[in-house]
Amino acid sequence: MDFTPTEEQAAARDLAARIFGDLATPERLAAAGTGSDPELWKALCAAGLVGSVTELGLLGLVLLLEEQGRTTAQVPFASTCVYGLLAVAAHGSAEQRARLLPGIGGGSVVVCGAVSGQGGVRARAARGAGDGAEAQRDFTQGELTGTVPVVPWLRDATHVLVADERRELWLAPVTDGVGVEAVELTAPWAAGRLTLDRAPAERLGAAGVQVGAEARQPHSRPPTPTSTPTPSPYEDVLATARTAFAGLQAGVGAGSLARAVAHVNAREQFGRPLATRQAVQLRAADAHMDIEAIRVTAYEAAWRRDAGLPYATHALTAAWWASEAGHRVVHTGQHLHGGAGADLDHPVHRHFLWGRQLDAYLGGGGEVLQELGELIVSEEAEAEEEEKEREVGAG
């Protein structure tokens, strides 16, 4: 296990840091309001950073998202890469990859994700496909009906990746049959309420690919001596999203702490910098350790996916650290600024808002921890059952 970036990943990270540093300034972010920055998005795509993610892998994407998080840059980078580029590259058909990936990498196709899998969206075969049971089961062109209350970056999107009630994935263009109502979140993520009324969509993947019983749970089956775990497209996209957004949270926390460190070194109290106070040092040190925990768990989950290893539990672990520790870090950053941290226009407040929003988006620490515990128990039970079956067969 080696998380050392490759030469290509390191170069892409450094380039992203320069672009975000130059264009995602506090002044430009304030001017953007709650919307995204189209000029920054064009610069990222022109530099080839979005399209390069297919070669850099999930670990490379995590490195890029850390740099975005440091500046809280308002672009749909994580969403387009996770729900568009990596999802289509991993689970799309050959025709879908050839048709969609160039546009996603070039920035003309912006993808957001509505993949909660809570059963709020129904899919049926497109008009003219027939009404028989087989026609309504094995179809690649469908129509979606339902509502998703909040979808980040929906107002910027040209396409939305939707999980239906069977946890199958559909890619729907934001055109006729797709209603978008603006929703303001804690962080300025250009979110919207998604309403689908027989909206045309295409299944992500080949015709007749069904979601089996094992794919109805958001995790992979454990490996056995004779099989390789094969997560469903829904499982893989969900775990990829958790890992990527954990990496984004690591960057948000690092940016918040960097601002706090600069502030307590410059600010003096009773003739001494605040940074010389032991309580301040301990608080900053705890935040640093929390950021490192988020980073290393996100790196491990991403590395395992890139290596073709099971990573569902590792993605949940990264999400838990990002939710729990990320919440603590952005609070620390704001508290160490003293009264200035309460200023809604202060740059550190943006990190606070992003950290809180990512905590909510990842599901909250308690919910994620419960899911992780249930997954570990189920995997242990399945492993014991398989061991018993092997013993019976050997006997």
Short mmCIF file of N, CA, C and O in Angstrom, two decimals, residues 142-246:
data_model
loop_
_atom_site.label_atom_id
_atom_site.label_comp_id
_atom_site.label_asym_id
_atom_site.label_seq_id
_atom_site.Cartn_x
_atom_site.Cartn_y
_atom_site.Cartn_z
N GLY A 142 -35.38 4.84 -21.09
CA GLY A 142 -36.53 4.86 -20.19
C GLY A 142 -37.05 6.25 -19.92
O GLY A 142 -36.57 7.25 -20.47
N GLU A 143 -38.05 6.28 -19.04
CA GLU A 143 -38.64 7.53 -18.58
C GLU A 143 -38.67 7.51 -17.06
O GLU A 143 -39.03 6.50 -16.46
N LEU A 144 -38.28 8.62 -16.46
CA LEU A 144 -38.18 8.71 -15.01
C LEU A 144 -39.26 9.64 -14.46
O LEU A 144 -39.54 10.70 -15.04
N THR A 145 -39.83 9.22 -13.34
CA THR A 145 -40.84 10.03 -12.67
C THR A 145 -40.55 10.04 -11.17
O THR A 145 -40.31 8.98 -10.58
N GLY A 146 -40.56 11.21 -10.58
CA GLY A 146 -40.32 11.31 -9.15
C GLY A 146 -39.69 12.64 -8.79
O GLY A 146 -39.48 13.51 -9.65
N THR A 147 -39.36 12.78 -7.52
CA THR A 147 -38.81 14.03 -7.01
C THR A 147 -37.63 13.76 -6.09
O THR A 147 -37.67 12.83 -5.28
N VAL A 148 -36.59 14.55 -6.22
CA VAL A 148 -35.44 14.52 -5.31
C VAL A 148 -35.34 15.92 -4.71
O VAL A 148 -35.11 16.89 -5.44
N PRO A 149 -35.51 16.05 -3.39
CA PRO A 149 -35.62 17.39 -2.78
C PRO A 149 -34.41 18.30 -3.00
O PRO A 149 -34.57 19.49 -3.25
N VAL A 150 -33.21 17.74 -2.90
CA VAL A 150 -32.01 18.57 -3.00
C VAL A 150 -30.95 17.84 -3.83
O VAL A 150 -30.58 16.71 -3.50
N VAL A 151 -30.46 18.49 -4.87
CA VAL A 151 -29.39 17.95 -5.69
C VAL A 151 -28.33 19.04 -5.87
O VAL A 151 -28.57 20.03 -6.56
N PRO A 152 -27.16 18.91 -5.24
CA PRO A 152 -26.12 19.92 -5.40
C PRO A 152 -25.68 20.06 -6.86
O PRO A 152 -25.60 19.07 -7.59
N TRP A 153 -25.43 21.28 -7.27
CA TRP A 153 -24.95 21.67 -8.60
C TRP A 153 -25.97 21.40 -9.71
O TRP A 153 -25.63 21.46 -10.89
N LEU A 154 -27.22 21.16 -9.34
CA LEU A 154 -28.24 20.88 -10.35
C LEU A 154 -28.45 22.09 -11.27
O LEU A 154 -28.71 21.92 -12.47
N ARG A 155 -28.33 23.29 -10.74
CA ARG A 155 -28.60 24.49 -11.55
C ARG A 155 -27.53 24.71 -12.62
O ARG A 155 -27.74 25.47 -13.57
N ASP A 156 -26.37 24.05 -12.46
CA ASP A 156 -25.31 24.17 -13.47
C ASP A 156 -25.30 22.99 -14.44
O ASP A 156 -24.59 23.04 -15.44
N ALA A 157 -26.05 21.94 -14.13
CA ALA A 157 -25.89 20.66 -14.82
C ALA A 157 -26.60 20.63 -16.18
O ALA A 157 -27.65 21.24 -16.38
N THR A 158 -25.98 19.90 -17.10
CA THR A 158 -26.63 19.54 -18.36
C THR A 158 -27.23 18.14 -18.28
O THR A 158 -28.12 17.82 -19.05
N HIS A 159 -26.70 17.32 -17.36
CA HIS A 159 -27.18 15.96 -17.15
C HIS A 159 -27.21 15.66 -15.65
O HIS A 159 -26.42 16.23 -14.88
N VAL A 160 -28.08 14.74 -15.26
CA VAL A 160 -28.14 14.32 -13.86
C VAL A 160 -28.16 12.80 -13.81
O VAL A 160 -28.89 12.14 -14.57
N LEU A 161 -27.31 12.23 -12.96
CA LEU A 161 -27.26 10.79 -12.75
C LEU A 161 -28.24 10.45 -11.64
O LEU A 161 -28.09 10.94 -10.51
N VAL A 162 -29.22 9.61 -11.94
CA VAL A 162 -30.31 9.34 -11.01
C VAL A 162 -30.33 7.86 -10.67
O VAL A 162 -30.21 7.01 -11.55
N ALA A 163 -30.50 7.54 -9.38
CA ALA A 163 -30.72 6.16 -8.95
C ALA A 163 -32.22 5.97 -8.75
O ALA A 163 -32.86 6.74 -8.03
N ASP A 164 -32.80 4.96 -9.41
CA ASP A 164 -34.23 4.75 -9.26
C ASP A 164 -34.52 3.89 -8.03
O ASP A 164 -33.63 3.59 -7.23
N GLU A 165 -35.79 3.49 -7.87
CA GLU A 165 -36.19 2.74 -6.69
C GLU A 165 -35.55 1.37 -6.61
O GLU A 165 -35.48 0.78 -5.53
N ARG A 166 -35.03 0.86 -7.73
CA ARG A 166 -34.33 -0.42 -7.73
C ARG A 166 -32.81 -0.23 -7.65
O ARG A 166 -32.05 -1.16 -7.79
N ARG A 167 -32.41 1.01 -7.43
CA ARG A 167 -30.99 1.37 -7.36
C ARG A 167 -30.24 1.06 -8.66
O ARG A 167 -29.10 0.64 -8.64
N GLU A 168 -30.93 1.26 -9.75
CA GLU A 168 -30.29 1.24 -11.05
C GLU A 168 -30.02 2.68 -11.46
O GLU A 168 -30.75 3.60 -11.06
N LEU A 169 -28.98 2.89 -12.23
CA LEU A 169 -28.54 4.23 -12.57
C LEU A 169 -28.99 4.66 -13.95
O LEU A 169 -28.89 3.90 -14.92
N TRP A 170 -29.46 5.91 -14.01
CA TRP A 170 -29.96 6.49 -15.25
C TRP A 170 -29.33 7.86 -15.45
O TRP A 170 -29.20 8.63 -14.50
N LEU A 171 -28.98 8.16 -16.68
CA LEU A 171 -28.43 9.47 -17.00
C LEU A 171 -29.49 10.24 -17.79
O LEU A 171 -29.86 9.83 -18.89
N ALA A 172 -29.95 11.34 -17.20
CA ALA A 172 -31.03 12.11 -17.81
C ALA A 172 -30.53 13.50 -18.18
O ALA A 172 -29.95 14.20 -17.34
N PRO A 173 -30.73 13.92 -19.43
CA PRO A 173 -30.39 15.31 -19.79
C PRO A 173 -31.38 16.27 -19.14
O PRO A 173 -32.56 15.95 -18.97
N VAL A 174 -30.89 17.43 -18.74
CA VAL A 174 -31.76 18.42 -18.10
C VAL A 174 -32.47 19.18 -19.22
O VAL A 174 -32.07 20.28 -19.62
N THR A 175 -33.56 18.55 -19.73
CA THR A 175 -34.34 19.14 -20.83
C THR A 175 -35.81 18.99 -20.49
O THR A 175 -36.21 19.18 -19.34
N ASP A 176 -36.63 18.64 -21.46
CA ASP A 176 -38.06 18.49 -21.25
C ASP A 176 -38.32 17.37 -20.23
O ASP A 176 -37.69 16.33 -20.26
N GLY A 177 -39.26 17.62 -19.36
CA GLY A 177 -39.63 16.62 -18.36
C GLY A 177 -38.80 16.71 -17.11
O GLY A 177 -39.03 15.95 -16.16
N VAL A 178 -37.81 17.61 -17.07
CA VAL A 178 -36.96 17.78 -15.90
C VAL A 178 -37.18 19.18 -15.34
O VAL A 178 -36.87 20.18 -15.99
N GLY A 179 -37.75 19.24 -14.12
CA GLY A 179 -37.98 20.52 -13.48
C GLY A 179 -36.88 20.83 -12.49
O GLY A 179 -36.45 19.96 -11.73
N VAL A 180 -36.40 22.06 -12.51
CA VAL A 180 -35.32 22.50 -11.62
C VAL A 180 -35.79 23.73 -10.87
O VAL A 180 -36.08 24.76 -11.47
N GLU A 181 -35.87 23.60 -9.55
CA GLU A 181 -36.26 24.72 -8.69
C GLU A 181 -35.10 25.04 -7.76
O GLU A 181 -34.60 24.15 -7.06
N ALA A 182 -34.67 26.26 -7.75
CA ALA A 182 -33.50 26.66 -6.96
C ALA A 182 -33.70 26.38 -5.48
O ALA A 182 -34.77 26.66 -4.92
N VAL A 183 -32.65 25.83 -4.85
CA VAL A 183 -32.64 25.58 -3.41
C VAL A 183 -31.32 26.11 -2.87
O VAL A 183 -30.26 25.77 -3.41
N GLU A 184 -31.36 26.91 -1.84
CA GLU A 184 -30.14 27.46 -1.25
C GLU A 184 -29.72 26.57 -0.08
O GLU A 184 -30.50 26.32 0.84
N LEU A 185 -28.48 26.11 -0.12
CA LEU A 185 -27.93 25.27 0.93
C LEU A 185 -27.04 26.10 1.85
O LEU A 185 -26.84 27.29 1.65
N THR A 186 -26.49 25.43 2.86
CA THR A 186 -25.55 26.11 3.74
C THR A 186 -24.35 26.62 2.95
O THR A 186 -23.88 27.74 3.18
N ALA A 187 -23.84 25.81 2.04
CA ALA A 187 -22.74 26.21 1.17
C ALA A 187 -23.30 26.58 -0.21
O ALA A 187 -24.33 26.05 -0.62
N PRO A 188 -22.63 27.46 -0.95
CA PRO A 188 -23.13 27.90 -2.26
C PRO A 188 -22.86 26.87 -3.35
O PRO A 188 -21.94 27.02 -4.16
N TRP A 189 -23.66 25.84 -3.39
CA TRP A 189 -23.44 24.73 -4.31
C TRP A 189 -24.41 24.72 -5.48
O TRP A 189 -24.58 23.68 -6.13
N ALA A 190 -25.05 25.83 -5.80
CA ALA A 190 -25.96 25.92 -6.96
C ALA A 190 -26.93 24.75 -6.99
O ALA A 190 -27.14 24.11 -8.03
N ALA A 191 -27.53 24.44 -5.84
CA ALA A 191 -28.39 23.26 -5.70
C ALA A 191 -29.80 23.54 -6.22
O ALA A 191 -30.20 24.69 -6.43
N GLY A 192 -30.55 22.47 -6.43
CA GLY A 192 -31.91 22.60 -6.88
C GLY A 192 -32.76 21.41 -6.49
O GLY A 192 -32.24 20.35 -6.13
N ARG A 193 -34.06 21.60 -6.54
CA ARG A 193 -35.02 20.52 -6.34
C ARG A 193 -35.32 19.91 -7.70
O ARG A 193 -35.69 20.62 -8.64
N LEU A 194 -35.15 18.61 -7.81
CA LEU A 194 -35.30 17.91 -9.09
C LEU A 194 -36.68 17.26 -9.17
O LEU A 194 -37.05 16.46 -8.30
N THR A 195 -37.43 17.61 -10.20
CA THR A 195 -38.74 17.01 -10.45
C THR A 195 -38.71 16.37 -11.82
O THR A 195 -38.42 17.03 -12.82
N LEU A 196 -39.00 15.07 -11.86
CA LEU A 196 -38.98 14.31 -13.10
C LEU A 196 -40.40 13.88 -13.46
O LEU A 196 -41.09 13.25 -12.64
N ASP A 197 -40.83 14.21 -14.67
CA ASP A 197 -42.16 13.86 -15.13
C ASP A 197 -42.04 13.16 -16.48
O ASP A 197 -42.02 13.77 -17.52
N ARG A 198 -41.87 11.83 -16.39
CA ARG A 198 -41.63 11.02 -17.57
C ARG A 198 -40.47 11.58 -18.38
O ARG A 198 -40.50 11.66 -19.61
N ALA A 199 -39.41 11.95 -17.65
CA ALA A 199 -38.23 12.53 -18.27
C ALA A 199 -37.44 11.45 -19.00
O ALA A 199 -37.17 10.38 -18.44
N PRO A 200 -37.03 11.69 -20.23
CA PRO A 200 -36.23 10.69 -20.97
C PRO A 200 -34.87 10.50 -20.33
O PRO A 200 -34.23 11.45 -19.88
N ALA A 201 -34.43 9.24 -20.27
CA ALA A 201 -33.14 8.92 -19.66
C ALA A 201 -32.62 7.64 -20.27
O ALA A 201 -33.37 6.84 -20.84
N GLU A 202 -31.30 7.45 -20.17
CA GLU A 202 -30.68 6.21 -20.64
C GLU A 202 -30.03 5.48 -19.48
O GLU A 202 -29.41 6.10 -18.61
N ARG A 203 -30.19 4.16 -19.48
CA ARG A 203 -29.58 3.36 -18.43
C ARG A 203 -28.06 3.43 -18.56
O ARG A 203 -27.52 3.40 -19.67
N LEU A 204 -27.39 3.55 -17.43
CA LEU A 204 -25.93 3.57 -17.46
C LEU A 204 -25.43 2.14 -17.54
O LEU A 204 -25.54 1.38 -16.58
N GLY A 205 -24.91 1.75 -18.69
CA GLY A 205 -24.43 0.39 -18.87
C GLY A 205 -25.15 -0.30 -20.00
O GLY A 205 -25.94 0.29 -20.74
N ALA A 206 -24.87 -1.58 -20.15
CA ALA A 206 -25.42 -2.36 -21.26
C ALA A 206 -26.87 -2.74 -20.99
O ALA A 206 -27.37 -2.70 -19.87
N ALA A 207 -27.56 -3.16 -22.05
CA ALA A 207 -28.96 -3.57 -21.95
C ALA A 207 -29.10 -4.80 -21.08
O ALA A 207 -28.28 -5.71 -21.12
N GLY A 208 -30.18 -4.82 -20.28
CA GLY A 208 -30.50 -6.00 -19.50
C GLY A 208 -29.66 -6.20 -18.27
O GLY A 208 -29.74 -7.24 -17.64
N VAL A 209 -28.85 -5.21 -17.89
CA VAL A 209 -28.07 -5.35 -16.67
C VAL A 209 -28.99 -5.11 -15.49
O VAL A 209 -29.55 -4.04 -15.34
N GLN A 210 -29.15 -6.10 -14.65
CA GLN A 210 -30.07 -6.01 -13.54
C GLN A 210 -29.32 -5.88 -12.23
O GLN A 210 -28.19 -6.31 -12.09
N VAL A 211 -29.98 -5.27 -11.25
CA VAL A 211 -29.41 -5.13 -9.92
C VAL A 211 -29.86 -6.32 -9.10
O VAL A 211 -31.04 -6.50 -8.85
N GLY A 212 -28.92 -7.16 -8.71
CA GLY A 212 -29.24 -8.34 -7.94
C GLY A 212 -29.52 -8.02 -6.49
O GLY A 212 -29.37 -6.90 -6.03
N ALA A 213 -29.92 -9.04 -5.73
CA ALA A 213 -30.25 -8.84 -4.33
C ALA A 213 -29.06 -8.30 -3.56
O ALA A 213 -29.19 -7.49 -2.65
N GLU A 214 -27.85 -8.77 -3.91
CA GLU A 214 -26.68 -8.32 -3.17
C GLU A 214 -26.38 -6.85 -3.42
O GLU A 214 -25.72 -6.21 -2.62
N ALA A 215 -26.89 -6.30 -4.51
CA ALA A 215 -26.61 -4.90 -4.82
C ALA A 215 -27.63 -3.97 -4.19
O ALA A 215 -27.53 -2.77 -4.32
N ARG A 216 -28.63 -4.52 -3.50
CA ARG A 216 -29.61 -3.66 -2.87
C ARG A 216 -29.11 -3.09 -1.56
O ARG A 216 -29.75 -2.26 -0.95
N GLN A 217 -27.97 -3.57 -1.09
CA GLN A 217 -27.32 -2.99 0.08
C GLN A 217 -26.13 -2.17 -0.39
O GLN A 217 -25.41 -2.57 -1.30
N PRO A 218 -25.89 -0.99 0.23
CA PRO A 218 -24.82 -0.11 -0.24
C PRO A 218 -23.43 -0.57 0.16
O PRO A 218 -22.70 0.13 0.81
N HIS A 219 -23.08 -1.79 -0.22
CA HIS A 219 -21.72 -2.27 0.05
C HIS A 219 -21.44 -3.47 -0.82
O HIS A 219 -22.33 -4.05 -1.42
N SER A 220 -20.18 -3.87 -0.87
CA SER A 220 -19.77 -5.02 -1.68
C SER A 220 -19.76 -6.27 -0.84
O SER A 220 -19.62 -6.22 0.38
N ARG A 221 -19.87 -7.41 -1.48
CA ARG A 221 -19.73 -8.68 -0.78
C ARG A 221 -18.25 -8.92 -0.53
O ARG A 221 -17.40 -8.56 -1.32
N PRO A 222 -17.90 -9.60 0.58
CA PRO A 222 -16.49 -9.84 0.87
C PRO A 222 -15.90 -10.84 -0.10
O PRO A 222 -16.61 -11.66 -0.68
N PRO A 223 -14.60 -10.80 -0.29
CA PRO A 223 -13.98 -11.73 -1.21
C PRO A 223 -13.97 -13.15 -0.67
O PRO A 223 -13.97 -13.37 0.53
N THR A 224 -14.00 -14.10 -1.56
CA THR A 224 -13.88 -15.51 -1.20
C THR A 224 -12.74 -16.10 -2.00
O THR A 224 -12.28 -15.49 -2.98
N PRO A 225 -12.28 -17.28 -1.64
CA PRO A 225 -11.17 -17.86 -2.38
C PRO A 225 -11.46 -18.09 -3.86
O PRO A 225 -10.54 -18.20 -4.65
N THR A 226 -12.73 -18.18 -4.23
CA THR A 226 -13.06 -18.51 -5.61
C THR A 226 -13.76 -17.38 -6.35
O THR A 226 -14.24 -17.57 -7.45
N SER A 227 -13.88 -16.19 -5.72
CA SER A 227 -14.61 -15.12 -6.38
C SER A 227 -13.97 -13.78 -6.07
O SER A 227 -13.25 -13.63 -5.10
N THR A 228 -14.25 -12.84 -6.96
CA THR A 228 -13.81 -11.47 -6.76
C THR A 228 -15.02 -10.61 -6.49
O THR A 228 -16.02 -10.72 -7.21
N PRO A 229 -15.02 -9.77 -5.45
CA PRO A 229 -16.18 -8.95 -5.17
C PRO A 229 -16.50 -8.03 -6.35
O PRO A 229 -15.61 -7.41 -6.92
N THR A 230 -17.76 -8.00 -6.72
CA THR A 230 -18.19 -7.18 -7.84
C THR A 230 -19.31 -6.27 -7.39
O THR A 230 -20.47 -6.67 -7.39
N PRO A 231 -19.00 -5.06 -6.99
CA PRO A 231 -20.06 -4.15 -6.57
C PRO A 231 -20.92 -3.74 -7.74
O PRO A 231 -20.46 -3.70 -8.89
N SER A 232 -22.18 -3.49 -7.48
CA SER A 232 -23.06 -2.99 -8.53
C SER A 232 -22.65 -1.58 -8.90
O SER A 232 -21.92 -0.91 -8.17
N PRO A 233 -23.10 -1.08 -10.06
CA PRO A 233 -22.80 0.31 -10.40
C PRO A 233 -23.23 1.29 -9.32
O PRO A 233 -22.51 2.23 -9.01
N TYR A 234 -24.39 1.06 -8.73
CA TYR A 234 -24.86 1.95 -7.66
C TYR A 234 -23.89 1.93 -6.48
O TYR A 234 -23.53 2.98 -5.95
N GLU A 235 -23.49 0.76 -6.06
CA GLU A 235 -22.56 0.64 -4.93
C GLU A 235 -21.26 1.36 -5.22
O GLU A 235 -20.72 2.08 -4.37
N ASP A 236 -20.74 1.14 -6.42
CA ASP A 236 -19.45 1.72 -6.76
C ASP A 236 -19.52 3.24 -6.81
O ASP A 236 -18.64 3.94 -6.30
N VAL A 237 -20.57 3.78 -7.43
CA VAL A 237 -20.70 5.23 -7.52
C VAL A 237 -20.88 5.84 -6.14
O VAL A 237 -20.30 6.90 -5.83
N LEU A 238 -21.67 5.19 -5.28
CA LEU A 238 -21.87 5.70 -3.93
C LEU A 238 -20.57 5.72 -3.15
O LEU A 238 -20.23 6.72 -2.48
N ALA A 239 -19.80 4.65 -3.21
CA ALA A 239 -18.53 4.59 -2.49
C ALA A 239 -17.52 5.58 -3.08
O ALA A 239 -16.74 6.20 -2.35
N THR A 240 -17.53 5.73 -4.40
CA THR A 240 -16.65 6.71 -5.04
C THR A 240 -16.97 8.12 -4.58
O THR A 240 -16.08 8.92 -4.27
N ALA A 241 -18.27 8.42 -4.51
CA ALA A 241 -18.69 9.76 -4.06
C ALA A 241 -18.26 10.02 -2.62
O ALA A 241 -17.76 11.10 -2.29
N ARG A 242 -18.44 9.02 -1.76
CA ARG A 242 -18.04 9.20 -0.36
C ARG A 242 -16.54 9.48 -0.25
O ARG A 242 -16.11 10.34 0.51
N THR A 243 -15.76 8.75 -1.02
CA THR A 243 -14.31 8.94 -0.98
C THR A 243 -13.92 10.30 -1.52
O THR A 243 -13.09 11.01 -0.92
N ALA A 244 -14.48 10.69 -2.64
CA ALA A 244 -14.12 11.96 -3.27
C ALA A 244 -14.50 13.15 -2.38
O ALA A 244 -13.71 14.08 -2.20
N PHE A 245 -15.70 13.12 -1.83
CA PHE A 245 -16.14 14.24 -1.01
C PHE A 245 -15.41 14.27 0.33
O PHE A 245 -15.28 15.33 0.94
N ALA A 246 -14.92 13.12 0.78
CA ALA A 246 -14.04 13.13 1.95
C ALA A 246 -12.74 13.85 1.64
O ALA A 246 -12.21 14.62 2.45
#
